[in-house]
Every structure is written in C-alpha cells, then in structure tokens.
XYZ file of C-alpha atoms in Angstrom:
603
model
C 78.847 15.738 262.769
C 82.006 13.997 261.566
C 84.180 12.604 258.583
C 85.267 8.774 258.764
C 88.360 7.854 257.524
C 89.014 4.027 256.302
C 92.225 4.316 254.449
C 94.652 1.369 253.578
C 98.500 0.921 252.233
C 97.172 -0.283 249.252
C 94.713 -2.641 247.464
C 96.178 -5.804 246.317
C 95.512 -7.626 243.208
C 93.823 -10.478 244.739
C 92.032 -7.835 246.351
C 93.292 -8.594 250.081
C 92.493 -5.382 252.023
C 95.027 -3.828 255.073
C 92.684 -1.595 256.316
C 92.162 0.871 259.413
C 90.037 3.167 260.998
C 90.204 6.737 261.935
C 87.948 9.621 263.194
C 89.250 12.670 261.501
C 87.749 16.508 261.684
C 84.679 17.126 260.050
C 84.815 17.862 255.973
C 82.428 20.849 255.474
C 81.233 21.887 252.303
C 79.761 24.919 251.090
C 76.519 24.829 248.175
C 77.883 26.156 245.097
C 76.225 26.629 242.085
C 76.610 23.743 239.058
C 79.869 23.630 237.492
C 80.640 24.669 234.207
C 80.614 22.659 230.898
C 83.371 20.404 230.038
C 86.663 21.780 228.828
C 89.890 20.605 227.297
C 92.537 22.482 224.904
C 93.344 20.504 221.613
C 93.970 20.919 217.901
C 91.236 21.587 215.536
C 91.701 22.367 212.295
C 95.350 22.447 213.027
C 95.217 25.338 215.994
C 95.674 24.771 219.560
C 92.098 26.707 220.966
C 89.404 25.147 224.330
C 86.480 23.013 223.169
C 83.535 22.790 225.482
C 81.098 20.337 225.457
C 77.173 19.884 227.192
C 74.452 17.945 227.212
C 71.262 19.867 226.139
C 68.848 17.721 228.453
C 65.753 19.048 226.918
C 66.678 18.536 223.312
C 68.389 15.138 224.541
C 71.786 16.480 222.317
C 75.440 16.601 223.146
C 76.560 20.769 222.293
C 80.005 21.621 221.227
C 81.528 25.125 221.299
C 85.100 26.661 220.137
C 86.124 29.510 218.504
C 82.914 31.065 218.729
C 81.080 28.290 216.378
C 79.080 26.154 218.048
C 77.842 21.971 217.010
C 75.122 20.178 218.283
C 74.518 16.575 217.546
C 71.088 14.688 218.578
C 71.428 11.477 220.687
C 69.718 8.379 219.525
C 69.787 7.271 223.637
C 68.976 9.202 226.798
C 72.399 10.949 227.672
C 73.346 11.268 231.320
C 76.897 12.840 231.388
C 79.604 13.865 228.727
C 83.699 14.142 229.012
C 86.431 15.687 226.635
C 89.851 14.281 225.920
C 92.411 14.819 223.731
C 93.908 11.887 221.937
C 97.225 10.431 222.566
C 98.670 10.297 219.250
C 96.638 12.541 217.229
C 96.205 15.764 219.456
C 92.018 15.851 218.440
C 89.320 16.659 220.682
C 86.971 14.111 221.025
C 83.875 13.718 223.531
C 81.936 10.785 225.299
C 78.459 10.836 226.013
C 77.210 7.984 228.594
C 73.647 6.848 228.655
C 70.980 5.306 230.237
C 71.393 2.067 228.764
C 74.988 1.778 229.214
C 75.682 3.639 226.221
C 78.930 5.007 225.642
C 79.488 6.985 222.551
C 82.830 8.621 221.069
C 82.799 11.579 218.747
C 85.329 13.476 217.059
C 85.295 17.253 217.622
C 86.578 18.932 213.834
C 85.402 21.560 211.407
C 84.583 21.383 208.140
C 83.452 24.137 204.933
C 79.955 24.599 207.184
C 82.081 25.223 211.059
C 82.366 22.662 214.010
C 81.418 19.002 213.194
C 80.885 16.639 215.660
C 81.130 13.184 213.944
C 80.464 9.437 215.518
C 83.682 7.627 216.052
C 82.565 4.367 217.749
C 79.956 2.789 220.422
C 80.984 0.899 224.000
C 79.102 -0.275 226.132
C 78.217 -1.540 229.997
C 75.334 -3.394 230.647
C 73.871 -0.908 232.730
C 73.518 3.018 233.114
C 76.658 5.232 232.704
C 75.796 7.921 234.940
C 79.572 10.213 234.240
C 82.814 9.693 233.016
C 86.334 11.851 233.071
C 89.158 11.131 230.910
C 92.820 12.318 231.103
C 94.387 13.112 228.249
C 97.929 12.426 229.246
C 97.559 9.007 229.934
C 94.738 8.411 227.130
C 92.247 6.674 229.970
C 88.701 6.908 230.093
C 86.603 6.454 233.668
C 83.093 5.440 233.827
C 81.068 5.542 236.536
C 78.186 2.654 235.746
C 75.983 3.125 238.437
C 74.576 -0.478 239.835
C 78.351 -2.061 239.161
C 81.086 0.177 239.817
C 83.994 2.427 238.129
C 85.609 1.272 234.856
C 88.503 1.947 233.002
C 88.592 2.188 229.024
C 91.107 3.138 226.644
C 90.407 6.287 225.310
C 92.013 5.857 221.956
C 89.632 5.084 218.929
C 92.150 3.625 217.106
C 93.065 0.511 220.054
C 91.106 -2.201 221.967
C 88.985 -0.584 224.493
C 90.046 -3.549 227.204
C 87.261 -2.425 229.358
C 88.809 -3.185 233.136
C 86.685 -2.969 236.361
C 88.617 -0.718 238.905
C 86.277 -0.901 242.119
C 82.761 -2.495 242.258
C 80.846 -3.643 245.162
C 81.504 -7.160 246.876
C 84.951 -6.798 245.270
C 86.334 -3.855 246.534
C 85.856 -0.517 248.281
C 82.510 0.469 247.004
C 79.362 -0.716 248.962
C 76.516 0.183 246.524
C 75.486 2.730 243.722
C 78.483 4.557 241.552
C 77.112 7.870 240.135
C 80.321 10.213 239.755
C 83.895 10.398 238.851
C 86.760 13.051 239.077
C 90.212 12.846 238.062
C 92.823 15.172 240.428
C 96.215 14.422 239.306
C 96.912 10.519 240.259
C 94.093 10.685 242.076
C 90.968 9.135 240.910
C 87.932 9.805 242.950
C 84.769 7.645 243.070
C 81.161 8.592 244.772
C 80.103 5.669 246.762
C 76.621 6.849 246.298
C 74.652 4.931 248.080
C 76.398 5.468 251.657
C 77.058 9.458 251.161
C 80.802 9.074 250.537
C 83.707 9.367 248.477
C 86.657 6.520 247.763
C 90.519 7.583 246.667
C 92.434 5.801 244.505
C 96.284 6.394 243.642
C 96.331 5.738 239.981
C 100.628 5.519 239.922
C 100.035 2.194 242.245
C 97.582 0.631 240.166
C 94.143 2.407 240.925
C 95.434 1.340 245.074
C 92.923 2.589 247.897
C 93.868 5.640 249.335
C 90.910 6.054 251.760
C 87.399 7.221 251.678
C 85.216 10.085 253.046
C 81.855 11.487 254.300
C 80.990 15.050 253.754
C 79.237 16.951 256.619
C 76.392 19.398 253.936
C 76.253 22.046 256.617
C 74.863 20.100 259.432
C 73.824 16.877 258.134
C 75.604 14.020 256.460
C 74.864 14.191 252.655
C 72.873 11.400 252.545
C 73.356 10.532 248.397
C 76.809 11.337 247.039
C 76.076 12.035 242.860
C 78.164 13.593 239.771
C 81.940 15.103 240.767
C 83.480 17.405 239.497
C 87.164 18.906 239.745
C 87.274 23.037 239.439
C 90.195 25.431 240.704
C 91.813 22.711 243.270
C 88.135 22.525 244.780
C 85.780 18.967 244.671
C 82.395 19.432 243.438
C 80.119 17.278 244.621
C 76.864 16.374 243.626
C 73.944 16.124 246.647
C 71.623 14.158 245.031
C 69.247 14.438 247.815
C 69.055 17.921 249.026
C 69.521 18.674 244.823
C 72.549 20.994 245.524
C 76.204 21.054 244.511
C 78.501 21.326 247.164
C 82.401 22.131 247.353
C 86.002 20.959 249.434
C 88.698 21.372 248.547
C 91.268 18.508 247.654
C 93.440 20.282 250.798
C 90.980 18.968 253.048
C 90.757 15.622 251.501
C 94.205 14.874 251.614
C 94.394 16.141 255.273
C 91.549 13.502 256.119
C 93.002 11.336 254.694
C 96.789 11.687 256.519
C 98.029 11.732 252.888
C 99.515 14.931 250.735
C 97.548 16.611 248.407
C 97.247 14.743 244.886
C 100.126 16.896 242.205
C 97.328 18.101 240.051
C 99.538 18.185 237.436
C 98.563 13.966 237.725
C 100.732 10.801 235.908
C 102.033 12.234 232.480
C 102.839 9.645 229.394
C 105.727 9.212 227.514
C 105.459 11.116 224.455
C 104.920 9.160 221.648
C 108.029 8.479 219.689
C 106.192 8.433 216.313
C 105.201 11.036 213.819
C 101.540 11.504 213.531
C 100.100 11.712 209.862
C 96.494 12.005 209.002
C 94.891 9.616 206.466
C 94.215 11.261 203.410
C 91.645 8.687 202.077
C 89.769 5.725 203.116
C 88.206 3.103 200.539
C 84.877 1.843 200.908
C 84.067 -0.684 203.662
C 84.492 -4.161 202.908
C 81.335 -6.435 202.142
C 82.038 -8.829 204.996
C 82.445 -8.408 208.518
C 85.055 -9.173 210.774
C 88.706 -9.281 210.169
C 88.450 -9.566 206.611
C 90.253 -6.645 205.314
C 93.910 -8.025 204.961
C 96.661 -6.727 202.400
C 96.903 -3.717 199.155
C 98.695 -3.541 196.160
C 99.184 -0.301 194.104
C 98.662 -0.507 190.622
C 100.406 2.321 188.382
C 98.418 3.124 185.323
C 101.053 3.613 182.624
C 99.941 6.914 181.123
C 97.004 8.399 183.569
C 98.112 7.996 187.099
C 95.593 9.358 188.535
C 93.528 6.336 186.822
C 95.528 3.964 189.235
C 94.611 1.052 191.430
C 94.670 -0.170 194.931
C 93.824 -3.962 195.120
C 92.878 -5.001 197.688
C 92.267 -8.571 199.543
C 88.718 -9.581 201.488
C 90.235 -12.672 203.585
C 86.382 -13.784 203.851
C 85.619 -13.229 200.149
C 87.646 -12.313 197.236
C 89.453 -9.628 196.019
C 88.173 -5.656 195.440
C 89.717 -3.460 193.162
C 89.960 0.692 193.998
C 90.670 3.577 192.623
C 92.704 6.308 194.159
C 89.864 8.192 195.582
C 89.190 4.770 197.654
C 85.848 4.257 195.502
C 85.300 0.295 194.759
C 85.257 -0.736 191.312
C 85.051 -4.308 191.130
C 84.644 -7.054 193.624
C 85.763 -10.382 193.046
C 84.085 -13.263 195.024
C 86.868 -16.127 194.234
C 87.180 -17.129 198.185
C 89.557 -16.698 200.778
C 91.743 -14.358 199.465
C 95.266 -13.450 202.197
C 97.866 -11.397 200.355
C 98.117 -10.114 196.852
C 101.060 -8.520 194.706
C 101.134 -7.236 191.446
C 103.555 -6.671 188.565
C 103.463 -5.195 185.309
C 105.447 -6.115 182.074
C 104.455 -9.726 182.126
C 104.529 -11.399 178.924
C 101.413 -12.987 177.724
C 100.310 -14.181 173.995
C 102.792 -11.434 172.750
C 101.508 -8.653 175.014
C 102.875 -7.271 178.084
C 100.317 -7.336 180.916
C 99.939 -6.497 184.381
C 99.791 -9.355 186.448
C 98.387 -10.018 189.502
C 98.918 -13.085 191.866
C 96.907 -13.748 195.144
C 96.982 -16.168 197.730
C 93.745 -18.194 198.129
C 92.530 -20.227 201.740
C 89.491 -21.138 200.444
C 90.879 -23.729 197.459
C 94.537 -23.054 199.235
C 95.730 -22.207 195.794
C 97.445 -19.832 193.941
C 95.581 -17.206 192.205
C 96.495 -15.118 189.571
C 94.779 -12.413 187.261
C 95.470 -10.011 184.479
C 94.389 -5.948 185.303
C 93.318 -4.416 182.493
C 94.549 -0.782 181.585
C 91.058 0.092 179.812
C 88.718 -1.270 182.273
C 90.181 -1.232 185.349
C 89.079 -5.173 186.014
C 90.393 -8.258 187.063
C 89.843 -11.239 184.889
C 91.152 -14.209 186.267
C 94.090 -15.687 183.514
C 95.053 -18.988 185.885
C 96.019 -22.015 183.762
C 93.031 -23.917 186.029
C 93.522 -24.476 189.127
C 97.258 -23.602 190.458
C 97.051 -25.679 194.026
C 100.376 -24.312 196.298
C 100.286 -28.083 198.417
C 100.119 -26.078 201.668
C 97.555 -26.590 204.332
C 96.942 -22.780 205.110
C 98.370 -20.770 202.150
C 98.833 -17.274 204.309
C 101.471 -14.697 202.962
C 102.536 -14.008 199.041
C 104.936 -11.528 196.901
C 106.112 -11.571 193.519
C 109.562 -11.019 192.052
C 110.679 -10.175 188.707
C 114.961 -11.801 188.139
C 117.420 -9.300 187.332
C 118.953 -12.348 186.329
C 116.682 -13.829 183.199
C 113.515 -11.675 183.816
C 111.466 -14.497 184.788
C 108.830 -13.744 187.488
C 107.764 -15.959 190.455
C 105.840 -16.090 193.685
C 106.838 -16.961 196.925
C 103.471 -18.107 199.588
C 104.069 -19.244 202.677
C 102.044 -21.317 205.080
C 101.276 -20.269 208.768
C 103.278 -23.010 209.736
C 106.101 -21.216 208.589
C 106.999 -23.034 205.546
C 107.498 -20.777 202.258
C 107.338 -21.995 198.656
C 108.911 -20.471 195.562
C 106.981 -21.070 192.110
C 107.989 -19.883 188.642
C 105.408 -18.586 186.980
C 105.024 -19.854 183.337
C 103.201 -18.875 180.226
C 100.810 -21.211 178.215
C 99.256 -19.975 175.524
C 96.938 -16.777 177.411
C 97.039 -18.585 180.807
C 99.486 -18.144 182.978
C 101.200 -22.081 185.374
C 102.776 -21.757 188.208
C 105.917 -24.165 188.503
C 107.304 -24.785 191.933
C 110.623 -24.793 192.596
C 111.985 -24.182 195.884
C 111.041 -25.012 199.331
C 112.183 -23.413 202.534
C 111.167 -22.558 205.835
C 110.928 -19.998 209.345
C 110.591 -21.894 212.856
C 107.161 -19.775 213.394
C 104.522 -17.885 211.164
C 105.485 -15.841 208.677
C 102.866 -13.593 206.752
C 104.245 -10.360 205.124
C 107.160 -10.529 202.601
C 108.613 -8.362 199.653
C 110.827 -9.165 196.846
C 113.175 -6.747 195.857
C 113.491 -6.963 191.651
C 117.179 -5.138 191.795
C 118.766 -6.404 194.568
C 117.921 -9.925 194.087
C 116.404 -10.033 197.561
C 113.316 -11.280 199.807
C 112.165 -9.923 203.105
C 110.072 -11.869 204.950
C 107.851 -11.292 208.025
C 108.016 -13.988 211.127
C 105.535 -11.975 213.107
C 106.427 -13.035 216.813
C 110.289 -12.331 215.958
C 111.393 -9.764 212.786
C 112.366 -9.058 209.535
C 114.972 -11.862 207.501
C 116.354 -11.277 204.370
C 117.064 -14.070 202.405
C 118.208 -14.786 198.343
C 115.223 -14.311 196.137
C 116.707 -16.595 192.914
C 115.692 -20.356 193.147
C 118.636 -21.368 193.796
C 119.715 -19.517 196.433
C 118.596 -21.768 199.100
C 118.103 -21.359 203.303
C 120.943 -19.042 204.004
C 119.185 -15.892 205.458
C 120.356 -12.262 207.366
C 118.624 -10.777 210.334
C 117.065 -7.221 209.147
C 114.821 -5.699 212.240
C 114.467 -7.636 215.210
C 111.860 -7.347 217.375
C 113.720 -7.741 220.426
C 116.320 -5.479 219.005
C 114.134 -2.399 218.549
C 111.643 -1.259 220.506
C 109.551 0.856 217.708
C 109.018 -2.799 216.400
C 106.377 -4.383 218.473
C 104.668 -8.055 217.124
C 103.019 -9.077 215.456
C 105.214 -7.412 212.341
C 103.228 -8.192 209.370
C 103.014 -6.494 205.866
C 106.344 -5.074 204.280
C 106.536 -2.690 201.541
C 109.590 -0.717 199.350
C 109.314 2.430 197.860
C 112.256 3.051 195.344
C 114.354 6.158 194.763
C 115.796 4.195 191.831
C 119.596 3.482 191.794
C 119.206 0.536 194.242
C 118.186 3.044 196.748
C 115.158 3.567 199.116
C 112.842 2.336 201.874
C 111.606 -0.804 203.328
C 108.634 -0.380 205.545
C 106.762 -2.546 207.886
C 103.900 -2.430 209.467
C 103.970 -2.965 213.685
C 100.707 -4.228 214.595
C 101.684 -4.549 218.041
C 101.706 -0.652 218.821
C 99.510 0.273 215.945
C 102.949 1.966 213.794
C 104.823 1.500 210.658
C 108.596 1.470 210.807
C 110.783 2.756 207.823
C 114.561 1.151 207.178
C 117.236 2.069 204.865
C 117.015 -0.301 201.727
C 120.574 -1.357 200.963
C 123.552 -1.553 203.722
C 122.753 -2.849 207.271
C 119.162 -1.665 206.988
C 119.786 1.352 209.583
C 116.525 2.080 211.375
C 114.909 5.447 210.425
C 112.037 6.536 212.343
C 108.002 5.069 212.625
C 104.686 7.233 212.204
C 100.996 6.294 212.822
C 98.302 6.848 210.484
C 95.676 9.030 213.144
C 92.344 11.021 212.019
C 91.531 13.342 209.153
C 88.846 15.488 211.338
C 88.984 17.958 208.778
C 87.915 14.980 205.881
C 85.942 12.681 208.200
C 88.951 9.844 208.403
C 89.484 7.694 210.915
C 93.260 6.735 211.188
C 94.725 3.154 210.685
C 95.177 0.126 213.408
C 96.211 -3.271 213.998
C 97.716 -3.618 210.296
C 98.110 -6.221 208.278
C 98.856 -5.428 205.304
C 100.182 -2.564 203.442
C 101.999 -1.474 200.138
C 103.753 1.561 199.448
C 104.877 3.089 195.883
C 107.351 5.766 194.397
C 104.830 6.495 191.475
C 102.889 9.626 190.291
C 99.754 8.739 190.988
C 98.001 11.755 190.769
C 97.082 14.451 192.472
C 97.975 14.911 196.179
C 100.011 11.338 195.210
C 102.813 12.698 192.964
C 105.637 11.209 194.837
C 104.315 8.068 195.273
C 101.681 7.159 198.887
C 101.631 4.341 201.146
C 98.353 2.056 201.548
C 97.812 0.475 204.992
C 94.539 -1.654 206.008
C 92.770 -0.605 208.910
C 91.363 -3.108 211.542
C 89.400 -1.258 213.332
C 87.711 0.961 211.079
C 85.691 3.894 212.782
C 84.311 7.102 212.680
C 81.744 5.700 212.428
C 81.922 1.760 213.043
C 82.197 -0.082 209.501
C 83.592 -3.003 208.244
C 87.195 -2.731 207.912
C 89.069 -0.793 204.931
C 92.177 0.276 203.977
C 93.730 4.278 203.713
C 95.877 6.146 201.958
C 98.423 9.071 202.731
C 100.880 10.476 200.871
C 104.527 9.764 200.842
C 105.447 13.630 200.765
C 104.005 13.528 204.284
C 106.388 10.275 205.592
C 109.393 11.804 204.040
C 108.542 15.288 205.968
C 107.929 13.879 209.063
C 110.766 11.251 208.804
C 113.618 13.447 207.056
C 113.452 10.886 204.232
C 113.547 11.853 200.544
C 110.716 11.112 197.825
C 110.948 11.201 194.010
C-alpha cells in the first residue's frame, strides 16, 4: 500500500498550479468508534459553560445540551451535519445545520424562563446538498462542504453579508469530484476529496493556498470513499464511507507526508474587536415592505408619561410608522417615499404649542411635515399643501430650533450633495416651508443633526466624515472637519445617521452610526470633538433580539422615557433583521448601557 503526496508552494489566484509529486510512507489508520457531538465554550445567559449540539437522525431534529438542560428543535429539511461557533462580537453560541437541499440554517443557542432555547437566526443556501460544515470561532468563518461542487466559505456572523466564496471545487482547483467533509486544525483547513479516497490541505494564513493532499491506507486497502472529518485530541477522524467505519491519523503524520510542520492547533486568531458589545433591548415590529426600506428614528418625549413615548420611524418604500417604546406599531402612514424624519416639540401653531414633525419625501420629493398628538399618539399631516424642496432626490433631513429668534427650520439634502435650508412658517393651522439658503458637499450626504444651543449642523458625507457647519441662514459655506474617515479607523463608510444626546449645559454626545463595520461611534459635543469609544448593538438571546447592522439611521435621547429608559436610549435601524429573517426594523438599548461600557456619563 502507499500514501501519494501532490503538494505545491501555493495556489495562485488565477489558480495557476506549481505542483510536484512524491511517494511518501504509508498513512495507516486505525477504526475508531464515531466521534462525539459538537462542542464549543461560549456565553449563555451571561456564563462562560460547553454547548453541544446533534442531529437526532430519526426524529430529523438538531439537539442542544448545556448545563444539564437540554433543547431540541425539529427541522423543516432533511439535516445532514451540524457545527457550533461562537460569534465574533457577541460571545453567543450559535449552531448550523446543513441539508439535503443545500440548506443551511443558523440558530441561536440561549435560555429563557422554560431552559435552553434554540431560536432561528437566518437561512443560506447552496444549490446543492451540504453534507458538513466547521466553523472557527476566532476568525468568525464558516466551511461548507457541498458535496457535487466543492468547499465554501461563509461569514459566520448573523449580523454581516454572508459573501459566500468558493475555496476549492472541481475543474478549478485541487478537488477532482464529490466534497463530503471538512475539519478545521489550526490554519489548516482540510477537505475530503471524496470521490478519489483522499484528503486536500489548505493553509488558511496564505489565502486557503494548497498545502498537499493524501490517501489513507484503512488497514490494507486504500479507503476507497473519503466522507465526514472530524478533528479530536490532535487525531483526524475520518469518515470511510464505504467500509461504514471511522478511522483515525493523526495530524503528526499528515504533516510528515506532507514535508510540512504540524498545523499550531491553536490556528489564525482575530483581532479583538475594539468595540463594546451591548445587547438590544427591544426591537419594533417588522416593516410592511420588503427590502431596504427601514431607514431613520426619531424619539418622541411625551411631556408628562414617558413611558407613553414615541419612536417614529421612516419606511423608505412607504410612509412613515409610529412606535411606542415597547417597539409595538401604532400607526402607519402610507404618504410615499419617506428618507429621514426629525421631530421637535414647542412649535407654535393657532396659539398652541405642538410637536412637530418634518420628513423627507422621494416619492413627491417634497417636504413633509406633521403634528404628533399627545392624546392619541398619531400623526396627522398639518402641511400647508404641498411643500416641494426643488431637489431631484430629496435624501437626508434635520430640524433646528434658533437660539437666536426661536424660529425653526429644516435642512434636506439631495444625494447629489446639495443641502437646502427652509424656514418653516405658520399659516393659520398649517404649517409653509420658506427656503432660504442653499449650500453644498462634493459627494452624498445623508445623515445630519442640528444642534439648538450651539447654533450648529453636522452633516454626514458618507464616503468621507462628519462637517460641522453654521446652522443660522446666514451663516453660509464656511464648514469644520469633525470625524474623518480616513482619520479614524473606528469610522468606516458609509457614515450615515448622527444623533446628540444632551447632558444640558452645552454638554454631551454626538453619535454616528458606521455602516461600514456595522458600529456606532460616540464624540465629545463641544471642543475639538475628541473621539470616545464605538459599541455594536449584538443579540438579546435571553429576549429573542437580534442585534443591529448596516445602519442608517438612528436617534438617540437624554429623556426619561420610562422604565429600563430613564436616562435617555439610543434607536438604531437594523438592515438585516434576523432571528428569524423579517423585514427590516429598528432597536432600542438603553443609554445607561453606552455610558457603562464607554465611561461616558448619562442624566
């Protein structure tokens, strides 16, 4: 019997092969019996303990154990093979299942007033069947071996794009038919080429490169069918699909086949992240449309219940939907295209102070505003007819109340990066909007803030920062560099919605929502705007939340408003809204938890 060698220097991108040939010893393996459940060590329920996870075959459901409690949760396809990971940024077990059909289905591993949950989280997919997977939880990947194509590489995170990426197939690399197992040892990444009886090495610190592949002698005959892998105590487990028997090797003798030293099975680690992790506390109800609809909040304070308060919030597809603080929908408006939206209370109208509320419309590419009533809890729209803004793409809005005469006005820009200023006037109980002053940013803007005290506005240009420019009409182009993106590297583009919550004084916190690396930065409000530290929004296990990604909007306020909200709570939207997959939404979390994580202070 013997063990063929065919290792290379490395596989290039264009996929040009340096290969050669060796005869090396013989790699015997002994039958073993089949390995043990899957196993990680993560957080639930905010201790460190080992989850293990099976597939009952018979009962066709994936079984979760900790602590002594145990979960099971039917499959709605055939399940083939099942993997553990903990996530990146939120510590939290969570297991894949892959299918017969390709399926590939996240849960997240919690537990709740009944024990261990095991909730849905989201659905991939390859066309055809996923026969195992592995995942590493230091560098947040997740393998899959689909068994007619190849070995592919997902990102593990629930929260980011999946960017599904082929890593060996037949006809285009290393692999010369079926793909039924996977293994992870350190940076290597090992592959059953299935349908010749061997197994393929990749490096995973050169970019997945070829590190050589093997056949395995099954005491006295080359194993014919190479199947599932597993890694166990420095030993291989291998899969013999057709004697029906697990065999073991250990990595030792695979690297010595190979000429190449034994994979660190420690493997690649990942930076730690450099933001503090929070948990969403609540999540409204799903928009009515699909797609990226979801788009920008604004916290309403009621002025003697606040736990009757309001999130508004804009449906770029349809309209505008009012919440309250438990995320339960109110009222939906169906008035169009509807981008950003800012409120303000104290607004004078037919000898009444109201709170008004001022959105920016793509449908009609006008300005709309609204009066919130205190008693209902509804929008009625209070627009002097139509109020058009003259812009082709009306995109980003915020209002702003002068310290100077108290008049209030709204500035909407245009993706083109021009930004309007309009007064906004009373007649009779309708509310004009009066334009008067035009400026602009060399590229898109979106998300912008007035501040009322300072006389200031911020305003997003998401490929390049934060400016700061005068907020009265007259105060013309003149603008100050706040948070660059290529000046810090928490601040990744696009940088959209921007938010203050106020200590009062002049004092407190701008923050802005990185929808490049899925983050919200926090800056001091007055002097040179000193950088203070990011967090993510990540998963409420414990409540069922999914955490927050690819923001666009987001609001933040220093307000009682009520329980678990007393010193005020930030509102981000969600794009990718899961656990399980919905339409998108925004959540909530409390400021007390930014300002512990952060070192900041809270009112």
């Amino acid at each position: 019997m013997r063990a063929i060698l065919m290792a290379t220097a490395a596989w290039a991108a264009a996929g040009a092969l340096q290969a050669q040939e060796a005869v090396a010893a013989a790699l015997p393996t002994m039958a073993v019996e089949e390995p043990p459940a899957a196993r990680i060590v993560a957080r639930v329920a905010g201790a460190v303990v080992e989850v293990i996870a099976r597939l009952d075959r018979a009962a066709n459901a994936l079984v979760v154990a900790s602590g002594g409690a145990e979960a099971r949760r039917p499959l709605s396809f055939a399940g083939e093979g099942v993997c553990l990971i903990a996530g990146a940024r939120d510590g939290l077990p969570y297991a894949f299942v892959v299918g017969d059909g390709g399926e590939i289905a996240q849960f997240l591993v919690g537990r709740g007033r009944g024990g261990l949950t095991v909730a849905p989280v989201r659905r991939l997919h390859v066309p055809t069947t996923a026969t195992q997977c592995v995942a590493d939880s230091a560098t947040g990947d997740l393998y899959v071996a689909e068994e007619a194509v190849g070995v592919w590489r997902f990102n593990a995170d629930a929260e980011a794009d999946a960017a599904p990426e082929v890593i060996d197939a037949p006809r285009l690399g290393q692999l010369n038919g079926e793909t039924k197992g996977v293994a992870l040892h350190g940076p290597w990444l090992i592959a059953s080429d299935s349908s010749v009886g061997a197994l393929t090495v990749y490096d995973r610190r050169r970019d997945h490169a070829f590190v050589g592949r093997v056949f395995l002698d099954g005491q006295g005959a080359t194993i014919e069918e190479t199947g599932s892998l597993a890694v166990v105590d420095g030993r291989l487990l291998v899969q013999d699909d057709a004697a029906d028997v697990w065999r073991s090797l250990t990595m030792t003798a695979i690297a010595a086949a190979l000429r190449v030293e034994a994979g660190d099975p420690v493997g690649p680690a990942a930076p730690p992240s450099p933001f503090a992790a929070l948990p969403a506390m609540v999540e409204t109800t799903p928009m009515p449309s699909f797609g990226d609809a979801a788009d920008d909040p604004a916290i309403w304070v009621h002025p003697t219940d606040p736990a009757a308060s309001l999130v508004v919030g804009t449906d770029k597809r349809g309209g505008l939907a009012v919440y309250d603080m438990t995320g339960r929908q109110l009222q939906y408006l169906a008035v169009g295209r509807v981008n950003n939206v800012d409120l303000r209370s104290g607004f004078r109208l037919a000898g009444q102070e109201i709170s008004l509320v001022a959105a920016s419309n793509r449908t009609d590419r006008s300005l709309g505003l609204y009066r919130l009533d205190p008693a209902t809890r509804q929008l009625s729209d209070i627009a002097a007819g139509l109020q058009p803004t003259g812009l082709d793409d009306p995109y980003g809005l915020c209002l702003y109340r002068s310290p100077r005469d108290g008049s209030t006005y709204a500035f909407i820009n245009d993706s083109d990066g021009r930004m309007r200023q309009w007064r906004l006037i009373e007649t009779g109980d309708r509310v004009r909007a009066e334009r008067v002053r035009d400026f602009a940013l060399a590229t898109q803007p979106e998300g912008c803030l007035a501040d009322d005290v300072h006389g200031w506005l911020y305003v997003g240009e998401e490929d390049v920062g934060v400016w700061r420019f005068g907020a009265e009409p007259d105060a013309g182009e003149a603008r100050t560099p706040v948070a660059m993106v290529a000046g810090n590297p928490a601040l990744k583009d696009d940088v959209e919605g921007i938010a203050l919550y106020d200590l009062g004084g002049g004092e407190g916190y701008l923050v802005v929502s990185s929808q490049g690396n899925d983050s919200y930065a926090v800056f001091e409000r007055i002097g040179d705007n000193r950088y203070l530290g990011s967090f993510a929004v990540v998963a409420n296990a414990e409540l069922g939340i999914d955490g927050a990604s690819e923001t666009d909007g987001l609001d933040v306020s220093s307000a009682n408003l009520g329980p678990g909200f007393e010193a005020g709570a930030v509102v981000v939207q969600d794009g990718r809204n899961v656990l399980p997959d919905e339409t998108q939404n925004f959540k909530y979390l409390p400021w007390s938890a930014v300002a512990a994580a952060l070192g900041l202070r809270g009112r």
